[in-house]
Amino acid sequence: MIPAAFDYIRAHSPDEAFSHLQQHGGDARVLAGGQSLIPAMRFRLARPAVLVDINGLADLGRLELGRTALAIGAIARDSAIERAPWIGETRWSLLHDVSRVVADPVVRQMGTVVGSLCHNDPSGDWTAVALAARAAVVVRGRQGTRTVPIDDFLVDSFTTAVGEGEMALAVHFPVPGDRTAGSYQKVERKVGDFATAAAAVQVTLDGKGAIKEAGIALSAAGPCAVRVTEAEQALVGQKPTADVIRAAADAASKRSEPQADLRGSVEYKKNLAGVLVARGLRQALARLGVQA
Amino acid sequence: MKVTITVNGTPYTRDVEPRTLLAYFLREHCGLTGTHVGCDTSSCGCCVAVLDGQTAVKTCTMFAVQADGHEILTVEGLAAGGALHPIQQAFSDQHGLHCGYCTPGMMLTTVALLKHTPAPTEAQIREGLAGNLCRCTGYNNIVKAVQQAADVLRQPAAATK
Ligand SMILES: Cc1cc2nc3c(=O)[nH]c(=O)nc-3n(C[C@H](O)[C@H](O)[C@H](O)COP(=O)(O)OP(=O)(O)OC[C@H]3O[C@@H](n4cnc5c(N)ncnc54)[C@H](O)[C@@H]3O)c2cc1C
Ligand code: FES
Ligand code: FES
């Protein structure tokens, strides 16, 4: 399968990439890992006239763990997260989990976190994780750079706050506080398949063992990944008990608006969303030494 | 566009359309048909080659122009001086191939896997090869082959490989 013809531009700096994008507007696309874009071009679902390749921008390949945020640059691969020296720490367990189940291990060596967010597939993995972890995307626009909270970044299926002629430079994940753990629960038919249903969960406990902060999001549950605010509200301020977990799980099932396909019926997927939130909460809590 | 890609140590300069996928560059423009195309939809891993010595890539999911100025290792580059590479030897010893269609992709994925995980557990091998499908050997012997290759490559004498 051969994509439609296009012009290829290799960018040598973020400024250069940006000016090409500005010049070509809606005709141009950023080429990051290419693991979503190239398959779409082969099927001719996408026919960009110009590709601006940002893979040469080594500075955008870095993971920078600062005091308040982890900055993941636009060409940092999924595999870089998988291999990061700090990925085994409990507070990063949500990122740990997802970095092992996105696509397959070869795709993860090219595919990027930021590219995945920009692609915004309804069944993508990083979008739900970014919601649960309250990440924000740094977008370069004509007025300079702006930081867009993930809730505003994910607009609709395959649509984000990145406008024509703009590009995303990085995603920032807040450094989780002490006593934070997460879990990513994905049911897939086989390795490399998109989720039948998936839940991203992150909780922080206070000194007394009550839930101080909670992030709960679903993938494959609507036009794009969704935050389950009702589940977060059911958790915050509570001691983690089986009842509280059930309330959060029920809220997730209710919030899920999946589409029936070969992976399952609407009823099955809605139920699964709740099951996965409960499993994720139990695993995150277990990682903090709490049985619930 | 004129590109120069160093494949297995030899520079290949060719004029290609930007839409030429690396798999077809290797097979049709360089005549290196050891890189197989199984699915052409990024799913099977038959077409995997190694980019710049450490990244396994599905060459059906990368444009040749992206590899301009870079190094690619394919199955043709594994054997040296008439001797099989330890990974090839291990696949032979352990009966890690049957029809052989998936084998180049399996071996090149293994090159990158062992680069990052020189002493993999069985689980790590199974996870690391999860993007490579084999429709006939069955995976047990492939896993054994990777284990043998890892053992051999960790010995000091093989360090240059
Ligand atoms: C076999 C297979 C299985 C997969 N399974 C999964 C899965 O289970 N879960 C999952 O989440 N994903 C899956 N994917 C998708 C994969 O994770 C992609 O890598 C990811 O969705 C896109 O990242 P990329 O870097 O490859 O982006 P690209 O393909 O390069 O780009 C994707 C889109 O985002 C845009 N874009 C990329 N970077 C930027 C930027 N910096 N600024 C502005 N726009 C940008 C591009 O223009 C394009 O429109 C799978 C892919 C394959 C081939
Ligand atoms: S031919 Fe490239 S993954 Fe199947
Ligand atoms: S050996 Fe035949 S497909 Fe793997």
Short mmCIF file of C-alpha atoms and ligand atoms in Angstrom, two decimals:
data_model
loop_
_atom_site.label_atom_id
_atom_site.label_comp_id
_atom_site.label_asym_id
_atom_site.label_seq_id
_atom_site.Cartn_x
_atom_site.Cartn_y
_atom_site.Cartn_z
CA MET A 1 0.00 0.00 0.00
CA ILE A 2 1.44 3.29 -1.10
CA PRO A 3 0.51 6.66 0.37
CA ALA A 4 -0.43 9.60 -1.83
CA ALA A 5 2.50 11.78 -2.85
CA PHE A 6 3.66 14.55 -0.53
CA ASP A 7 6.57 16.92 -0.01
CA TYR A 8 8.95 16.00 2.75
CA ILE A 9 10.67 18.62 4.89
CA ARG A 10 13.16 17.70 7.55
CA ALA A 11 13.21 20.35 10.27
CA HIS A 12 16.52 21.23 11.92
CA SER A 13 15.11 23.35 14.73
CA PRO A 14 11.72 23.83 16.37
CA ASP A 15 11.63 27.34 14.88
CA GLU A 16 12.20 25.99 11.41
CA ALA A 17 9.52 23.32 11.89
CA PHE A 18 7.12 25.96 13.10
CA SER A 19 7.76 28.30 10.18
CA HIS A 20 7.14 25.50 7.67
CA LEU A 21 3.91 24.64 9.44
CA GLN A 22 2.86 28.28 9.39
CA GLN A 23 3.66 28.53 5.71
CA HIS A 24 1.71 25.40 4.69
CA GLY A 25 -1.16 25.66 7.19
CA GLY A 26 -3.78 22.96 6.80
CA ASP A 27 -1.84 21.18 4.05
CA ALA A 28 0.97 20.21 6.40
CA ARG A 29 1.28 17.65 9.17
CA VAL A 30 3.93 17.07 11.76
CA LEU A 31 5.65 13.69 11.36
CA ALA A 32 6.64 12.37 14.78
CA GLY A 33 6.91 8.60 15.29
CA GLY A 34 4.71 8.08 12.26
CA GLN A 35 3.05 5.07 13.87
CA SER A 36 -0.44 6.50 13.45
CA LEU A 37 0.13 8.91 10.59
CA ILE A 38 1.91 6.53 8.18
CA PRO A 39 -0.70 3.75 8.56
CA ALA A 40 -3.41 6.37 7.95
CA MET A 41 -1.55 7.62 4.87
CA ARG A 42 -1.10 4.10 3.52
CA PHE A 43 -4.85 3.60 3.70
CA ARG A 44 -5.21 7.11 2.23
CA LEU A 45 -7.32 8.11 5.19
CA ALA A 46 -4.84 10.97 5.44
CA ARG A 47 -3.36 12.78 2.44
CA PRO A 48 -1.24 15.62 3.74
CA ALA A 49 0.52 17.59 0.98
CA VAL A 50 3.52 18.32 3.21
CA LEU A 51 5.13 16.42 6.07
CA VAL A 52 7.36 18.28 8.49
CA ASP A 53 9.63 15.68 10.08
CA ILE A 54 10.61 16.64 13.64
CA ASN A 55 12.60 13.47 14.38
CA GLY A 56 15.90 15.29 13.99
CA LEU A 57 15.14 17.70 16.84
CA ALA A 58 17.15 15.92 19.51
CA ASP A 59 16.26 18.52 22.16
CA LEU A 60 12.62 17.49 21.83
CA GLY A 61 13.56 13.89 22.63
CA ARG A 62 14.35 14.51 26.26
CA LEU A 63 12.56 13.49 29.43
CA GLU A 64 13.21 16.18 32.00
CA LEU A 65 12.25 15.38 35.53
CA GLY A 66 12.08 18.68 37.40
CA ARG A 67 10.88 19.52 40.86
CA THR A 68 7.24 20.02 39.91
CA ALA A 69 6.85 18.40 36.52
CA LEU A 70 8.10 15.70 34.23
CA ALA A 71 8.49 17.24 30.77
CA ILE A 72 8.24 14.74 27.91
CA GLY A 73 9.48 16.27 24.67
CA ALA A 74 7.66 15.87 21.36
CA ILE A 75 9.90 13.11 20.01
CA ALA A 76 10.46 11.22 23.26
CA ARG A 77 9.42 7.66 22.44
CA ASP A 78 7.12 5.45 24.47
CA SER A 79 10.13 3.16 24.98
CA ALA A 80 12.04 5.99 26.68
CA ILE A 81 9.35 6.11 29.37
CA GLU A 82 9.44 2.33 29.64
CA ARG A 83 13.20 2.49 30.29
CA ALA A 84 13.37 5.67 32.41
CA PRO A 85 15.47 5.15 35.56
CA TRP A 86 12.69 6.42 37.85
CA ILE A 87 9.84 4.47 36.23
CA GLY A 88 9.86 1.86 39.00
CA GLU A 89 8.95 4.43 41.69
CA THR A 90 5.47 3.93 43.11
CA ARG A 91 4.36 7.48 42.33
CA TRP A 92 5.00 6.93 38.63
CA SER A 93 3.10 3.64 38.52
CA LEU A 94 0.43 4.97 36.17
CA LEU A 95 3.10 5.88 33.59
CA HIS A 96 4.88 2.61 34.29
CA ASP A 97 1.79 0.60 33.50
CA VAL A 98 0.76 2.41 30.34
CA SER A 99 4.27 2.45 28.89
CA ARG A 100 4.13 -1.34 28.71
CA VAL A 101 0.79 -1.75 26.97
CA VAL A 102 0.63 0.92 24.26
CA ALA A 103 0.68 -0.80 20.88
CA ASP A 104 3.52 -3.37 20.71
CA PRO A 105 7.17 -3.17 21.76
CA VAL A 106 8.45 -2.35 18.27
CA VAL A 107 5.87 0.37 17.67
CA ARG A 108 6.80 1.84 21.07
CA GLN A 109 10.39 2.35 19.93
CA MET A 110 9.18 4.93 17.39
CA GLY A 111 5.77 6.09 18.67
CA THR A 112 5.80 9.18 20.87
CA VAL A 113 3.71 10.24 23.86
CA VAL A 114 3.05 13.70 22.44
CA GLY A 115 2.19 12.27 19.01
CA SER A 116 -0.31 9.99 20.65
CA LEU A 117 -1.96 12.93 22.42
CA CYS A 118 -2.00 14.97 19.19
CA HIS A 119 -3.53 12.03 17.33
CA ASN A 120 -6.25 11.75 19.99
CA ASP A 121 -7.62 8.37 18.99
CA PRO A 122 -10.84 7.62 20.92
CA SER A 123 -9.23 4.35 22.07
CA GLY A 124 -5.70 5.67 22.61
CA ASP A 125 -3.93 4.96 25.87
CA TRP A 126 -1.94 8.12 26.64
CA THR A 127 -4.97 10.39 26.47
CA ALA A 128 -6.73 8.68 29.39
CA VAL A 129 -3.48 8.59 31.34
CA ALA A 130 -2.86 12.30 30.74
CA LEU A 131 -6.35 13.06 32.06
CA ALA A 132 -5.94 10.97 35.22
CA ALA A 133 -2.52 12.50 35.89
CA ARG A 134 -3.71 16.04 35.04
CA ALA A 135 -1.07 16.67 32.43
CA ALA A 136 -0.78 19.76 30.23
CA VAL A 137 0.49 20.15 26.68
CA VAL A 138 2.86 22.90 25.58
CA VAL A 139 1.70 24.22 22.20
CA ARG A 140 3.63 26.55 19.94
CA GLY A 141 1.39 29.04 18.18
CA ARG A 142 1.79 32.34 16.43
CA GLN A 143 1.52 34.20 19.75
CA GLY A 144 4.32 32.12 21.28
CA THR A 145 3.91 29.05 23.44
CA ARG A 146 0.92 28.29 25.65
CA THR A 147 0.30 25.50 28.12
CA VAL A 148 -3.03 23.79 27.58
CA PRO A 149 -4.53 21.61 30.35
CA ILE A 150 -5.28 18.19 28.94
CA ASP A 151 -9.04 18.60 29.53
CA ASP A 152 -9.02 21.51 27.08
CA PHE A 153 -6.47 19.91 24.77
CA LEU A 154 -8.64 16.89 23.87
CA VAL A 155 -11.40 18.45 21.80
CA ASP A 156 -13.01 15.60 19.90
CA SER A 157 -12.03 12.38 18.10
CA PHE A 158 -8.75 13.05 16.28
CA THR A 159 -9.10 16.75 17.12
CA THR A 160 -7.06 18.72 19.65
CA ALA A 161 -6.32 22.29 20.66
CA VAL A 162 -3.36 22.27 18.25
CA GLY A 163 -4.56 24.60 15.51
CA GLU A 164 -3.54 24.82 11.85
CA GLY A 165 0.11 25.74 11.52
CA GLU A 166 0.78 24.96 15.19
CA MET A 167 2.72 22.19 16.89
CA ALA A 168 2.99 20.60 20.31
CA LEU A 169 6.43 20.82 21.90
CA ALA A 170 6.02 18.74 25.06
CA VAL A 171 3.63 17.33 27.61
CA HIS A 172 4.07 18.08 31.29
CA PHE A 173 3.05 15.55 33.92
CA PRO A 174 2.93 17.05 37.43
CA VAL A 175 5.32 15.22 39.78
CA PRO A 176 2.93 13.25 42.01
CA GLY A 177 3.06 13.94 45.72
CA ASP A 178 4.19 11.46 48.35
CA ARG A 179 1.85 8.54 48.85
CA THR A 180 0.67 8.63 45.25
CA ALA A 181 0.16 5.55 43.13
CA GLY A 182 -1.65 4.78 39.93
CA SER A 183 -2.67 1.94 37.71
CA TYR A 184 -3.52 1.53 34.05
CA GLN A 185 -5.96 -1.24 33.29
CA LYS A 186 -6.47 -2.19 29.66
CA VAL A 187 -8.38 -5.06 28.18
CA GLU A 188 -7.23 -5.84 24.65
CA ARG A 189 -7.90 -8.83 22.45
CA LYS A 190 -4.23 -9.24 21.60
CA VAL A 191 -0.94 -7.40 21.85
CA GLY A 192 -0.94 -4.31 19.66
CA ASP A 193 -4.70 -3.96 19.64
CA PHE A 194 -6.46 -0.85 20.80
CA ALA A 195 -8.37 -1.12 24.06
CA THR A 196 -11.72 -2.84 24.28
CA ALA A 197 -11.98 -0.74 27.43
CA ALA A 198 -9.32 0.92 29.57
CA ALA A 199 -9.15 2.86 32.82
CA ALA A 200 -6.43 5.18 34.12
CA VAL A 201 -6.39 5.72 37.85
CA GLN A 202 -4.18 7.81 40.12
CA VAL A 203 -4.72 8.45 43.85
CA THR A 204 -2.87 10.37 46.55
CA LEU A 205 -3.46 9.59 50.22
CA ASP A 206 -3.15 12.10 53.05
CA GLY A 207 -1.39 11.49 56.37
CA LYS A 208 -4.51 9.89 57.84
CA GLY A 209 -5.01 7.47 54.96
CA ALA A 210 -7.91 9.32 53.34
CA ILE A 211 -7.89 10.02 49.60
CA LYS A 212 -6.57 13.53 49.05
CA GLU A 213 -6.52 13.57 45.25
CA ALA A 214 -7.95 11.26 42.63
CA GLY A 215 -7.72 11.11 38.85
CA ILE A 216 -10.00 8.70 37.00
CA ALA A 217 -10.30 8.52 33.23
CA LEU A 218 -11.52 6.09 30.61
CA SER A 219 -10.49 5.29 27.08
CA ALA A 220 -12.63 3.64 24.40
CA ALA A 221 -15.62 5.14 26.19
CA GLY A 222 -16.72 7.91 23.84
CA PRO A 223 -15.47 10.26 21.10
CA CYS A 224 -12.30 10.84 23.12
CA ALA A 225 -10.91 9.83 26.49
CA VAL A 226 -13.09 11.07 29.35
CA ARG A 227 -12.47 12.16 32.89
CA VAL A 228 -15.02 10.61 35.27
CA THR A 229 -15.53 13.60 37.55
CA GLU A 230 -18.28 11.82 39.50
CA ALA A 231 -15.88 9.02 40.37
CA GLU A 232 -13.20 11.47 41.47
CA GLN A 233 -15.76 13.22 43.68
CA ALA A 234 -16.86 9.92 45.16
CA LEU A 235 -13.26 9.24 46.22
CA VAL A 236 -11.79 12.52 47.42
CA GLY A 237 -12.01 13.02 51.18
CA GLN A 238 -12.99 9.39 51.79
CA LYS A 239 -11.12 6.52 53.40
CA PRO A 240 -10.58 3.93 50.67
CA THR A 241 -13.15 1.21 51.35
CA ALA A 242 -14.88 -1.34 49.16
CA ASP A 243 -18.01 0.84 49.15
CA VAL A 244 -16.15 3.92 48.00
CA ILE A 245 -14.45 1.94 45.24
CA ARG A 246 -17.81 0.55 44.15
CA ALA A 247 -19.26 4.05 43.97
CA ALA A 248 -16.39 5.20 41.75
CA ALA A 249 -16.74 2.10 39.55
CA ASP A 250 -20.48 2.63 39.15
CA ALA A 251 -19.90 6.25 38.18
CA ALA A 252 -17.43 5.09 35.53
CA SER A 253 -19.85 2.55 34.04
CA LYS A 254 -22.49 5.21 33.88
CA ARG A 255 -20.20 7.78 32.29
CA SER A 256 -18.87 5.38 29.64
CA GLU A 257 -20.43 5.86 26.20
CA PRO A 258 -18.69 3.23 24.10
CA GLN A 259 -19.52 2.06 20.60
CA ALA A 260 -20.38 -1.52 19.87
CA ASP A 261 -17.86 -3.19 17.55
CA LEU A 262 -16.13 -6.54 17.11
CA ARG A 263 -14.49 -6.04 20.49
CA GLY A 264 -17.77 -6.07 22.36
CA SER A 265 -21.26 -4.70 22.90
CA VAL A 266 -22.11 -1.37 24.51
CA GLU A 267 -23.41 -3.16 27.59
CA TYR A 268 -20.25 -5.23 27.97
CA LYS A 269 -17.93 -2.27 27.52
CA LYS A 270 -19.86 -0.09 29.99
CA ASN A 271 -19.68 -2.83 32.57
CA LEU A 272 -16.00 -3.37 31.85
CA ALA A 273 -15.24 0.32 32.40
CA GLY A 274 -16.47 0.02 35.98
CA VAL A 275 -14.68 -3.26 36.56
CA LEU A 276 -11.41 -1.76 35.36
CA VAL A 277 -11.74 1.35 37.52
CA ALA A 278 -12.30 -0.85 40.58
CA ARG A 279 -9.34 -3.07 39.68
CA GLY A 280 -7.16 -0.03 39.06
CA LEU A 281 -8.10 1.54 42.38
CA ARG A 282 -7.40 -1.67 44.26
CA GLN A 283 -4.05 -2.06 42.55
CA ALA A 284 -3.04 1.58 43.14
CA LEU A 285 -3.99 1.28 46.81
CA ALA A 286 -2.16 -2.03 47.14
CA ARG A 287 0.92 -0.28 45.78
CA LEU A 288 0.57 2.11 48.73
CA GLY A 289 0.22 -0.83 51.11
CA VAL A 290 -3.54 -0.39 51.55
CA GLN A 291 -5.99 -3.27 51.07
CA ALA A 292 -9.46 -2.14 50.13
CA MET B 1 14.68 13.23 -3.48
CA LYS B 2 18.23 12.02 -3.33
CA VAL B 3 18.96 10.03 -0.16
CA THR B 4 21.98 8.20 1.17
CA ILE B 5 21.24 5.46 3.63
CA THR B 6 23.97 3.27 5.04
CA VAL B 7 22.64 -0.27 4.99
CA ASN B 8 24.78 -2.89 6.68
CA GLY B 9 27.76 -0.57 6.47
CA THR B 10 27.42 0.20 2.76
CA PRO B 11 26.08 3.60 1.68
CA TYR B 12 23.25 3.40 -0.85
CA THR B 13 22.50 6.65 -2.70
CA ARG B 14 19.20 6.57 -4.53
CA ASP B 15 16.61 8.96 -5.91
CA VAL B 16 13.28 8.19 -4.24
CA GLU B 17 9.84 9.67 -3.92
CA PRO B 18 9.19 10.83 -0.35
CA ARG B 19 6.33 8.34 -0.13
CA THR B 20 8.66 5.37 -0.66
CA LEU B 21 8.51 3.24 2.46
CA LEU B 22 11.81 2.03 3.85
CA ALA B 23 10.79 -1.62 3.34
CA TYR B 24 10.46 -1.03 -0.40
CA PHE B 25 13.62 1.06 -0.51
CA LEU B 26 15.51 -1.90 0.91
CA ARG B 27 13.84 -4.52 -1.24
CA GLU B 28 13.39 -2.75 -4.56
CA HIS B 29 15.95 0.03 -4.62
CA CYS B 30 18.78 -1.85 -2.88
CA GLY B 31 17.83 -5.40 -3.86
CA LEU B 32 18.01 -6.50 -0.24
CA THR B 33 15.03 -8.80 -0.13
CA GLY B 34 15.82 -10.32 3.26
CA THR B 35 13.54 -7.72 4.82
CA HIS B 36 10.11 -9.25 4.35
CA VAL B 37 6.77 -7.55 4.04
CA GLY B 38 4.09 -9.58 5.79
CA CYS B 39 1.08 -7.41 6.42
CA ASP B 40 1.97 -3.98 5.06
CA THR B 41 -0.23 -2.62 7.85
CA SER B 42 2.27 -2.23 10.73
CA SER B 43 0.99 -5.30 12.54
CA CYS B 44 3.22 -8.33 11.96
CA GLY B 45 6.84 -7.26 12.53
CA CYS B 46 8.22 -9.22 9.52
CA CYS B 47 9.72 -6.02 8.14
CA VAL B 48 11.66 -4.96 11.24
CA ALA B 49 15.16 -3.56 10.76
CA VAL B 50 17.42 -1.77 13.25
CA LEU B 51 17.89 1.99 12.98
CA ASP B 52 21.18 3.52 14.16
CA GLY B 53 22.17 0.40 16.06
CA GLN B 54 19.51 0.51 18.72
CA THR B 55 15.96 1.07 17.56
CA ALA B 56 13.85 -1.70 16.05
CA VAL B 57 11.56 -0.19 13.42
CA LYS B 58 8.84 -1.57 11.21
CA THR B 59 10.22 -0.55 7.85
CA CYS B 60 6.73 -0.56 6.38
CA THR B 61 5.95 2.26 8.81
CA MET B 62 8.85 4.58 8.06
CA PHE B 63 9.64 6.55 4.93
CA ALA B 64 13.02 6.01 3.30
CA VAL B 65 13.59 9.79 3.37
CA GLN B 66 13.42 9.65 7.17
CA ALA B 67 16.43 7.33 7.14
CA ASP B 68 18.52 9.66 4.95
CA GLY B 69 21.90 10.00 6.64
CA HIS B 70 21.14 7.17 9.06
CA GLU B 71 22.30 3.59 9.43
CA ILE B 72 20.09 0.58 8.91
CA LEU B 73 20.90 -3.00 9.83
CA THR B 74 19.01 -5.75 8.01
CA VAL B 75 19.25 -9.51 8.12
CA GLU B 76 21.84 -9.41 5.31
CA GLY B 77 24.15 -7.54 7.69
CA LEU B 78 24.09 -10.05 10.53
CA ALA B 79 26.56 -12.70 9.34
CA ALA B 80 30.17 -11.58 9.20
CA GLY B 81 33.12 -13.19 7.42
CA GLY B 82 31.12 -16.27 6.49
CA ALA B 83 30.12 -16.96 10.10
CA LEU B 84 26.55 -16.75 11.29
CA HIS B 85 25.78 -14.07 13.86
CA PRO B 86 25.15 -15.61 17.30
CA ILE B 87 21.45 -14.75 16.92
CA GLN B 88 21.29 -16.59 13.58
CA GLN B 89 23.23 -19.52 15.00
CA ALA B 90 20.83 -19.69 17.94
CA PHE B 91 17.74 -19.70 15.69
CA SER B 92 19.33 -22.56 13.75
CA ASP B 93 20.41 -24.52 16.85
CA GLN B 94 17.08 -24.13 18.62
CA HIS B 95 14.86 -24.71 15.56
CA GLY B 96 13.56 -21.16 15.95
CA LEU B 97 12.28 -21.07 12.38
CA HIS B 98 10.11 -23.17 10.18
CA CYS B 99 9.16 -21.38 6.94
CA GLY B 100 11.46 -18.49 7.86
CA TYR B 101 9.15 -15.71 6.75
CA CYS B 102 9.02 -13.99 10.13
CA THR B 103 12.63 -14.79 10.98
CA PRO B 104 14.45 -11.67 9.77
CA GLY B 105 12.03 -9.48 11.75
CA MET B 106 12.38 -11.72 14.79
CA MET B 107 16.16 -11.53 14.66
CA LEU B 108 16.39 -7.80 14.12
CA THR B 109 13.91 -7.16 16.92
CA THR B 110 16.16 -9.39 19.01
CA VAL B 111 19.22 -7.27 18.15
CA ALA B 112 17.53 -4.18 19.65
CA LEU B 113 16.05 -6.14 22.56
CA LEU B 114 19.43 -7.54 23.62
CA LYS B 115 21.05 -4.15 23.21
CA HIS B 116 18.77 -2.73 25.90
CA THR B 117 18.23 -5.93 27.89
CA PRO B 118 21.37 -8.08 27.57
CA ALA B 119 20.21 -10.66 30.14
CA PRO B 120 16.48 -10.97 29.54
CA THR B 121 14.18 -13.25 31.49
CA GLU B 122 11.84 -15.51 29.57
CA ALA B 123 9.01 -13.06 30.28
CA GLN B 124 11.07 -10.16 28.95
CA ILE B 125 11.80 -12.08 25.75
CA ARG B 126 8.14 -12.91 25.27
CA GLU B 127 7.16 -9.30 25.90
CA GLY B 128 9.96 -7.97 23.72
CA LEU B 129 8.89 -10.11 20.76
CA ALA B 130 5.18 -9.46 21.24
CA GLY B 131 5.11 -7.25 18.14
CA ASN B 132 6.43 -10.04 15.91
CA LEU B 133 4.02 -12.66 14.67
CA CYS B 134 5.05 -16.16 13.67
CA ARG B 135 2.42 -18.28 12.00
CA CYS B 136 4.20 -21.61 11.91
CA THR B 137 7.14 -22.28 14.24
CA GLY B 138 5.34 -21.57 17.47
CA TYR B 139 7.04 -19.27 19.88
CA ASN B 140 8.75 -21.63 22.32
CA ASN B 141 11.74 -22.35 20.15
CA ILE B 142 12.04 -18.72 19.19
CA VAL B 143 12.21 -17.79 22.87
CA LYS B 144 14.84 -20.47 23.45
CA ALA B 145 16.85 -19.13 20.53
CA VAL B 146 16.82 -15.60 21.94
CA GLN B 147 17.86 -16.97 25.32
CA GLN B 148 20.79 -18.82 23.75
CA ALA B 149 21.81 -15.76 21.74
CA ALA B 150 21.72 -13.62 24.88
CA ASP B 151 23.91 -16.11 26.72
CA VAL B 152 26.44 -16.25 23.89
CA LEU B 153 26.51 -12.50 23.33
CA ARG B 154 27.17 -11.85 27.02
CA GLN B 155 30.40 -13.83 26.85
CA PRO B 156 33.40 -11.52 26.48
CA ALA B 157 34.57 -13.09 23.21
CA ALA B 158 31.35 -12.07 21.50
CA ALA B 159 31.53 -8.49 22.70
CA THR B 160 32.51 -7.19 19.29
CA LYS B 161 29.36 -8.52 17.67
C1 LIG C 1 0.25 -1.86 15.25
C2 LIG C 1 -0.08 -0.61 16.03
C3 LIG C 1 -0.77 -0.73 17.22
C4 LIG C 1 -1.08 0.41 17.96
N1 LIG C 1 -1.73 0.24 19.14
C5 LIG C 1 -1.98 1.32 19.92
C6 LIG C 1 -2.60 1.17 21.18
O1 LIG C 1 -2.89 0.05 21.62
N2 LIG C 1 -2.85 2.29 21.90
C7 LIG C 1 -2.50 3.52 21.46
O2 LIG C 1 -2.74 4.50 22.17
N3 LIG C 1 -1.89 3.70 20.28
C8 LIG C 1 -1.62 2.62 19.50
N4 LIG C 1 -1.01 2.80 18.29
C9 LIG C 1 -0.64 4.15 17.87
C10 LIG C 1 0.76 4.49 18.33
O3 LIG C 1 0.81 4.49 19.74
C11 LIG C 1 1.23 5.84 17.80
O4 LIG C 1 2.63 5.87 18.01
C12 LIG C 1 0.68 7.09 18.39
O5 LIG C 1 -0.72 7.09 18.35
C13 LIG C 1 1.11 8.32 17.60
O6 LIG C 1 2.39 8.70 17.92
P1 LIG C 1 3.44 8.98 16.79
O7 LIG C 1 4.59 9.63 17.44
O8 LIG C 1 3.70 7.74 16.06
O9 LIG C 1 2.68 10.09 15.92
P2 LIG C 1 2.52 10.28 14.35
O10 LIG C 1 1.95 9.08 13.73
O11 LIG C 1 3.78 10.82 13.79
O12 LIG C 1 1.45 11.45 14.37
C14 LIG C 1 0.08 11.23 14.74
C15 LIG C 1 -0.72 12.52 14.50
O13 LIG C 1 -0.34 13.52 15.46
C16 LIG C 1 0.23 14.64 14.80
N5 LIG C 1 1.38 15.07 15.59
C17 LIG C 1 2.37 14.26 16.08
N6 LIG C 1 3.25 14.98 16.80
C18 LIG C 1 2.80 16.25 16.78
C19 LIG C 1 3.28 17.46 17.36
N7 LIG C 1 4.39 17.49 18.11
N8 LIG C 1 2.58 18.60 17.15
C20 LIG C 1 1.45 18.57 16.40
N9 LIG C 1 0.95 17.46 15.82
C21 LIG C 1 1.62 16.31 16.02
C22 LIG C 1 0.61 14.17 13.41
O14 LIG C 1 0.62 15.25 12.48
C23 LIG C 1 -0.47 13.16 13.14
O15 LIG C 1 -1.63 13.79 12.71
C24 LIG C 1 -0.70 1.70 17.51
C25 LIG C 1 0.01 1.82 16.30
C26 LIG C 1 0.32 0.67 15.56
C27 LIG C 1 1.07 0.83 14.28
S1 FES C 2 5.00 -5.74 7.01
FE1 FES C 2 5.61 -4.19 8.40
S2 FES C 2 4.62 -4.83 10.21
FE2 FES C 2 3.88 -6.29 8.79
S1 FES C 3 8.76 -19.37 10.76
FE1 FES C 3 7.04 -19.33 9.46
S2 FES C 3 6.02 -17.52 10.14
FE2 FES C 3 7.55 -17.78 11.62
#
